[in-house]
PDB file of C-alpha atoms in Angstrom:
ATOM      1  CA  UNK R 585     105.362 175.591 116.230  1.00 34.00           C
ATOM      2  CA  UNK R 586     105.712 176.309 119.579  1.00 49.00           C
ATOM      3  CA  UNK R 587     102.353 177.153 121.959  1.00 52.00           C
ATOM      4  CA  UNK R 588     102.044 180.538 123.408  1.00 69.00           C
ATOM      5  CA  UNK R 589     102.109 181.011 126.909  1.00 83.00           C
ATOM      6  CA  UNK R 590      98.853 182.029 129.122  1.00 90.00           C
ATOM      7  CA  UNK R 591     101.332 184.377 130.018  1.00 92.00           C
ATOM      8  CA  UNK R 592     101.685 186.028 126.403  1.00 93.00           C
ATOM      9  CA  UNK R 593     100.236 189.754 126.576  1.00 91.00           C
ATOM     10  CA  UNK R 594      99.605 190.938 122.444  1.00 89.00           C
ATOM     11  CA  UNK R 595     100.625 193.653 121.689  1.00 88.00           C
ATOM     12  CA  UNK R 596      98.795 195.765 118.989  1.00 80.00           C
ATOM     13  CA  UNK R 597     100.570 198.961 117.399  1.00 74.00           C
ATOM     14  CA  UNK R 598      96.780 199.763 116.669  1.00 74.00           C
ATOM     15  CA  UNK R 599      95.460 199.199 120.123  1.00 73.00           C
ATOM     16  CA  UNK R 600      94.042 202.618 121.731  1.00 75.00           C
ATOM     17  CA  UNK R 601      92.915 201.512 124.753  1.00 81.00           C
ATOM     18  CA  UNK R 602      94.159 200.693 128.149  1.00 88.00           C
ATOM     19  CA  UNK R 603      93.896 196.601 128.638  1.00 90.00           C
ATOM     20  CA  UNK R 604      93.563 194.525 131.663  1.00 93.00           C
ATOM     21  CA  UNK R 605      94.782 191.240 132.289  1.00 94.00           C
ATOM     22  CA  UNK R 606      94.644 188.891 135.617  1.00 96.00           C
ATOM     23  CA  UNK R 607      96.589 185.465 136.135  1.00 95.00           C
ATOM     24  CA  UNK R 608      96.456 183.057 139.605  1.00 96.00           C
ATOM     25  CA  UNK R 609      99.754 181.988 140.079  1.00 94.00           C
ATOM     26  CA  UNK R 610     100.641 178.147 142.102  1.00 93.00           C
ATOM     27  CA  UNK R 611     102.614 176.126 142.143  1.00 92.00           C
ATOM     28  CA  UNK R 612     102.538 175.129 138.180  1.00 92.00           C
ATOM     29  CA  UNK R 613     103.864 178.085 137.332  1.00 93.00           C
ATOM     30  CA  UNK R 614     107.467 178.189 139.206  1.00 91.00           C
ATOM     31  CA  UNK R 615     107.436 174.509 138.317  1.00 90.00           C
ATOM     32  CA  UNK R 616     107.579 175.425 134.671  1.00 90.00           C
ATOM     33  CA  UNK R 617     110.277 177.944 135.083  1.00 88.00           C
ATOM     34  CA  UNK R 618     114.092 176.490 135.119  1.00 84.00           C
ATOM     35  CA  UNK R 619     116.757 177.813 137.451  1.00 78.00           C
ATOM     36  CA  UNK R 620     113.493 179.313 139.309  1.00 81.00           C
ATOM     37  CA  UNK R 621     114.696 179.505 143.320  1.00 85.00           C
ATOM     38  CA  UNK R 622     111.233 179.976 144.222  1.00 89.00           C
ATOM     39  CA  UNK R 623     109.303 176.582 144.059  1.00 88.00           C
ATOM     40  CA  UNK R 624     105.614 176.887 145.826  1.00 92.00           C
ATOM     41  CA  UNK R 625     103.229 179.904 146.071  1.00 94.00           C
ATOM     42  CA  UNK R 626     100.045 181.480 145.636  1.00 96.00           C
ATOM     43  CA  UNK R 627      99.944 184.862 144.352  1.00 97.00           C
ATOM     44  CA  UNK R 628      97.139 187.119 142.166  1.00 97.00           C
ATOM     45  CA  UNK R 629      98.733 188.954 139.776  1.00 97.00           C
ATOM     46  CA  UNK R 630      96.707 191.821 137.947  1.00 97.00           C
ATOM     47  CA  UNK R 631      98.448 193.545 134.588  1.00 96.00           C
ATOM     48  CA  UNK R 632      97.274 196.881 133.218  1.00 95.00           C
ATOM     49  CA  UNK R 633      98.329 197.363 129.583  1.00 93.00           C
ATOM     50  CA  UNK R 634      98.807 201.017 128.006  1.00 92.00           C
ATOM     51  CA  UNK R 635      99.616 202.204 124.915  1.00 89.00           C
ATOM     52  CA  UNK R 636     101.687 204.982 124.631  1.00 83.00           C
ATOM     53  CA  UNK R 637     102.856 207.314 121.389  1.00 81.00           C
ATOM     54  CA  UNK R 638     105.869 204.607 120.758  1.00 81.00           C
ATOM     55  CA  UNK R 639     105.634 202.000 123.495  1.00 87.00           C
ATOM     56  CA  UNK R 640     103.850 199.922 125.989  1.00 91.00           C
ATOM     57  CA  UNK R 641     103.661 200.526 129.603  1.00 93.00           C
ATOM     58  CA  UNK R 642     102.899 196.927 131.652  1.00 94.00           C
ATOM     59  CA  UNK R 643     101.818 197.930 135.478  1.00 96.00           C
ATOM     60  CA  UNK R 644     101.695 194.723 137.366  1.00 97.00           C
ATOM     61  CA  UNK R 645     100.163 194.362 140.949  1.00 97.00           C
ATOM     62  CA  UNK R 646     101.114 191.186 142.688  1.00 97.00           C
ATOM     63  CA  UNK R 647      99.546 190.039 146.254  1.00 97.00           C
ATOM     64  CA  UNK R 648      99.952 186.722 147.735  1.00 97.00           C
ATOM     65  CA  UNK R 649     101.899 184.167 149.604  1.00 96.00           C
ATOM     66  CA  UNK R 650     105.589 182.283 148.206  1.00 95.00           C
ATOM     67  CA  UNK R 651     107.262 179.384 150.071  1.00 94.00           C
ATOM     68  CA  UNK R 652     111.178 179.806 150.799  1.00 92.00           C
ATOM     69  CA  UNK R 653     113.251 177.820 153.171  1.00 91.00           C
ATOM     70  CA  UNK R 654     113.796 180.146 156.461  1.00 89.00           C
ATOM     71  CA  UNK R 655     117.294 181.543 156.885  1.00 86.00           C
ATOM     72  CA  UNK R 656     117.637 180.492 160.427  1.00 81.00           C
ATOM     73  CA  UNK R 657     116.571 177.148 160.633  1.00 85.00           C
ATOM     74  CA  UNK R 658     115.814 175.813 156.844  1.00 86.00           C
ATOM     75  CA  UNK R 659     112.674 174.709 157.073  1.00 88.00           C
ATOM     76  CA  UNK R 660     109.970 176.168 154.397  1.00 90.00           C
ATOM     77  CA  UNK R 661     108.006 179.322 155.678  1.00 91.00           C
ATOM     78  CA  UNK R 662     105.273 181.214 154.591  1.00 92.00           C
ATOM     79  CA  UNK R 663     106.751 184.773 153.060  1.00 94.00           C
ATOM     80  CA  UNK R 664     103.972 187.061 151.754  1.00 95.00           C
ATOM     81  CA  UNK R 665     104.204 189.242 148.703  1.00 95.00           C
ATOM     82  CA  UNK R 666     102.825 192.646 147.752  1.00 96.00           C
ATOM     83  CA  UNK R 667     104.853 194.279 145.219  1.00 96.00           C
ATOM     84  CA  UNK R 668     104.327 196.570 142.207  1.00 96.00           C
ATOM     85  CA  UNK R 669     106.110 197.113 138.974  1.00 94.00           C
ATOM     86  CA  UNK R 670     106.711 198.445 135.728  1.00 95.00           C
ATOM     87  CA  UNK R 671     107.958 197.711 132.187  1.00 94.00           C
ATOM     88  CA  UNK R 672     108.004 199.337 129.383  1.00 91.00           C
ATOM     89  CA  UNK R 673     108.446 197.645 125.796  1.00 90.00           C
ATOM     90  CA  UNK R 674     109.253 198.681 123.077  1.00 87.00           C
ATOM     91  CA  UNK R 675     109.630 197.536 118.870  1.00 84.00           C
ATOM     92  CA  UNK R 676     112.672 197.485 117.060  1.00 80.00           C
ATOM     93  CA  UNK R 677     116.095 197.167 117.255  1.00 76.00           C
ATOM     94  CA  UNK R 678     117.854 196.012 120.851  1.00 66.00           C
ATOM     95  CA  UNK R 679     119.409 199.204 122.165  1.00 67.00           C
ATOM     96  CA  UNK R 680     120.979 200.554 125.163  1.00 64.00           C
ATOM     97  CA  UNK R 681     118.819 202.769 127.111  1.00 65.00           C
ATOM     98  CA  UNK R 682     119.520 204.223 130.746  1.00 62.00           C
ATOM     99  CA  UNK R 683     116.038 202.611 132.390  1.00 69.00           C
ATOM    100  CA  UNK R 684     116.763 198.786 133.077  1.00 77.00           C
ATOM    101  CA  UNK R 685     113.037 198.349 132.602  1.00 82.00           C
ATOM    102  CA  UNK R 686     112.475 198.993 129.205  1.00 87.00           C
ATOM    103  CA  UNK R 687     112.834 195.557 126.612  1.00 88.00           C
ATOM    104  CA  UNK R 688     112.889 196.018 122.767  1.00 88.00           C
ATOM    105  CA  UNK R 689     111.176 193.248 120.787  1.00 86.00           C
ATOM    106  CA  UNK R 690     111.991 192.519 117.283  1.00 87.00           C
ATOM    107  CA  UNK R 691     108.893 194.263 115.039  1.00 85.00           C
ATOM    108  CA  UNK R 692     107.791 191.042 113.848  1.00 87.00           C
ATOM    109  CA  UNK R 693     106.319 189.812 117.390  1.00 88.00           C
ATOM    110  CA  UNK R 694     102.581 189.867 118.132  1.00 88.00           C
ATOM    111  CA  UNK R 695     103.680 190.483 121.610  1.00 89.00           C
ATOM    112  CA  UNK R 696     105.435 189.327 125.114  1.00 91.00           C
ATOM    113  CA  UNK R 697     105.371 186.448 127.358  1.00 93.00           C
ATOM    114  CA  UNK R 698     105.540 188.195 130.807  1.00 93.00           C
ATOM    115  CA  UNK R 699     105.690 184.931 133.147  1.00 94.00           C
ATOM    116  CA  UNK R 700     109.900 185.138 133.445  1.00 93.00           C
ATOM    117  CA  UNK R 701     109.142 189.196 134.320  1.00 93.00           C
ATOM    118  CA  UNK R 702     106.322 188.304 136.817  1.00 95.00           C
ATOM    119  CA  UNK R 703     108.909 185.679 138.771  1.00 95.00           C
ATOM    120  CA  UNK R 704     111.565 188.354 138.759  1.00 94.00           C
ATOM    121  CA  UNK R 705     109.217 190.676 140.207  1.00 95.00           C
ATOM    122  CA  UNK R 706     108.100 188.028 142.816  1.00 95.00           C
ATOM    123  CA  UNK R 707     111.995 187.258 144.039  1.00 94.00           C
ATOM    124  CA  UNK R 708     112.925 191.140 144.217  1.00 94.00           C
ATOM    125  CA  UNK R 709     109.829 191.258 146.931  1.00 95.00           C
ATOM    126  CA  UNK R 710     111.775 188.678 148.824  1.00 93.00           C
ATOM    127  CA  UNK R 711     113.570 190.268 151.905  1.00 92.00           C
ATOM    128  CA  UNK R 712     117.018 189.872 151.837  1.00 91.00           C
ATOM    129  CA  UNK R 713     116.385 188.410 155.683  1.00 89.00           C
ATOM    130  CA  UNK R 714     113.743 185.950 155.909  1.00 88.00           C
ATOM    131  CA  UNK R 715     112.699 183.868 159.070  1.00 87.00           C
ATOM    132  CA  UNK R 716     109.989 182.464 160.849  1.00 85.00           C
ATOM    133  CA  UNK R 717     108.577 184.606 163.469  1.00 83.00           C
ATOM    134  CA  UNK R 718     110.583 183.826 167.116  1.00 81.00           C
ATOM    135  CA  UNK R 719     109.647 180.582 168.597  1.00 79.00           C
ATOM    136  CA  UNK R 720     108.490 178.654 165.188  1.00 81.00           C
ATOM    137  CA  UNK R 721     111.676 177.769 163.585  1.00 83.00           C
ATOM    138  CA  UNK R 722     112.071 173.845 164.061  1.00 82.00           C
ATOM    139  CA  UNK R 723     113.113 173.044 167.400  1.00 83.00           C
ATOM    140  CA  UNK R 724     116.202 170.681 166.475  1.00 83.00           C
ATOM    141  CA  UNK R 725     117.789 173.024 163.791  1.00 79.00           C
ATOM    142  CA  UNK R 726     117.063 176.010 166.101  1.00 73.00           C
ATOM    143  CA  UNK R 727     118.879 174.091 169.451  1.00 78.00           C
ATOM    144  CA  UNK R 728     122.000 173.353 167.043  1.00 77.00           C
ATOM    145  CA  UNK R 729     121.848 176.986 165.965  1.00 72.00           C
ATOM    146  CA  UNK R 730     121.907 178.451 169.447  1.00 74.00           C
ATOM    147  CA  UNK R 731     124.665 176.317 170.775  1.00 77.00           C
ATOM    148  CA  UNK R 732     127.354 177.587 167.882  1.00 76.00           C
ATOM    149  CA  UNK R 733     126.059 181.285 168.594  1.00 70.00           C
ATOM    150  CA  UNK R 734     128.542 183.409 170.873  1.00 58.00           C
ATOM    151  CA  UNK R 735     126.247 184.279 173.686  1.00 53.00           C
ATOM    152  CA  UNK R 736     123.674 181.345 173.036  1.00 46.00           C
ATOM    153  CA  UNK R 737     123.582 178.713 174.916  1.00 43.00           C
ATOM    154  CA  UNK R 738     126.152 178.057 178.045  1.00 43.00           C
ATOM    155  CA  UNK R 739     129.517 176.366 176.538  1.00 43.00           C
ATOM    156  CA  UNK R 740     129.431 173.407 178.452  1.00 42.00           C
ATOM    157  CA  UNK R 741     125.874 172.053 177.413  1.00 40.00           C
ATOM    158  CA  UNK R 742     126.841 173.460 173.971  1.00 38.00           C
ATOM    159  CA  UNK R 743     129.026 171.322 173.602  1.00 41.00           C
ATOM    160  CA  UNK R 744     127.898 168.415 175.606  1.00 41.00           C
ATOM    161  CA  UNK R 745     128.065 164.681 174.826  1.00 43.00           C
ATOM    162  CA  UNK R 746     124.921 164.619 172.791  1.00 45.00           C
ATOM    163  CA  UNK R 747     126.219 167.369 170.627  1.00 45.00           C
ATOM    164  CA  UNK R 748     129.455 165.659 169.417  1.00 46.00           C
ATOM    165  CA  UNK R 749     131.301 167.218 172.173  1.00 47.00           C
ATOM    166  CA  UNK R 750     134.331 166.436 174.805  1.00 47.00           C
ATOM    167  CA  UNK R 751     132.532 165.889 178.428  1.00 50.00           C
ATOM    168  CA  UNK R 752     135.758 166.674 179.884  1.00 50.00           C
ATOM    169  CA  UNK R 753     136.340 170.153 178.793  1.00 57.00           C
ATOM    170  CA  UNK R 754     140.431 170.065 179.178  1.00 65.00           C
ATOM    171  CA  UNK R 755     140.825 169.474 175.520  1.00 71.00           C
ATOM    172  CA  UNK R 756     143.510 171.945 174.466  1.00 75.00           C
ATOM    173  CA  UNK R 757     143.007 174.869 171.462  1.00 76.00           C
ATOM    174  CA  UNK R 758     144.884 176.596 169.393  1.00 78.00           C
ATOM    175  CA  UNK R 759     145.775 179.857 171.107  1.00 79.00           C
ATOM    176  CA  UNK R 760     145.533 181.528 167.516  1.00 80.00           C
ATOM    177  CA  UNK R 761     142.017 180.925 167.583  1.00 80.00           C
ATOM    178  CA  UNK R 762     141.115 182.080 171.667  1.00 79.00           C
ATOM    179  CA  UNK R 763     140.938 185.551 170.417  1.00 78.00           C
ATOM    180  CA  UNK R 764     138.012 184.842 168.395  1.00 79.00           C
ATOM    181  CA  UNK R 765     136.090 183.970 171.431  1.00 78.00           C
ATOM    182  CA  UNK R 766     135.776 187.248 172.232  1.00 76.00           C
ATOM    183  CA  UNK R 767     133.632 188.444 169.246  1.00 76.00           C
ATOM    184  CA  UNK R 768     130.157 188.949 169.516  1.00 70.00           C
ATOM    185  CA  UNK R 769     127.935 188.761 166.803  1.00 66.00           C
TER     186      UNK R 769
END
């Protein structure tokens, strides 16, 4: 038989009040999840649980801080998190509905295991951009970055000896490719 979760909430057709639930989330609990992106953090996540006439409405708060690599330069970087969200759940048979954030569980559940619907609510706080503040990316990874941006650093130490370049410069190119010199990102 297989252990519930710390993460179960119960759910209790005769329940007629309004429940509260906290967790502390590390790094234990994206460790247990597979195919989880997110790998470190510390967040607080608080869960209000209401009945209603023919469902149950889960409110989660979450505050706190994940780990992701940065987009610029790789390296993990602090990202906080302070997001809200709802679902609503529901017994009996799996049907379609038009809100994406109402579930049906089969009647004979005692209730829902909410840790894969906390991590989903975690990685839709992410930013779709997410670096380190300017100056704080790691030097190394930020030099190589700058010297294959249009506009970065000057062509000839961008492509200097220590970078893998030619020192002499009169290496020919592919005129198809000159006009892509011009573009500025």
């Amino acid at each position: 038989m297989e252990t519930e979760s710390k993460y179960f909430i119960p759910l209790d057709e005769e329940q007629k009040q309004t429940l509260d639930y906290s967790f502390e989330i590390g790094d234990d609990f994206f460790e247990s999840l597979e195919d989880a992106e997110i790998k470190r953090g510390n967040l607080s996540v608080k869960l209000n649980c209401k009945k209603g006439t023919s469902s149950f409405v889960l409110h989660f708060d979450i505050d706190g801080t994940i780990y992701i690599p940065c987009d610029r330069c790789l390296e993990d970087m602090e990202q906080p998190i302070s997001t809200e969200g709802e679902l609503t759940v529901c017994f009996g048979e799996d049907r379609p509905v038009e809100d994406e954030d109402t579930i049906f569980i089969p009647e004979t559940e005692t209730g829902i295991d909410v840790q894969w619907n906390i991590y989903e609510f975690i990685a839709l706080a992410i930013p779709l951009r997410h670096v380190h503040p300017e100056g704080q990316c790691d030097k190394e990874m930020a030099s190589k970055f700058a010297s294959i941006m249009v506009g970065g650093e000057d062509e000839d130490e961008a492509n200097g000896p220590e970078d893998g370049g030619d020192d002499d410069g009169d290496k020919p190119t592919d005129p198809r490719w000159d006009v892509l010199k011009n573009l500025k990102l």
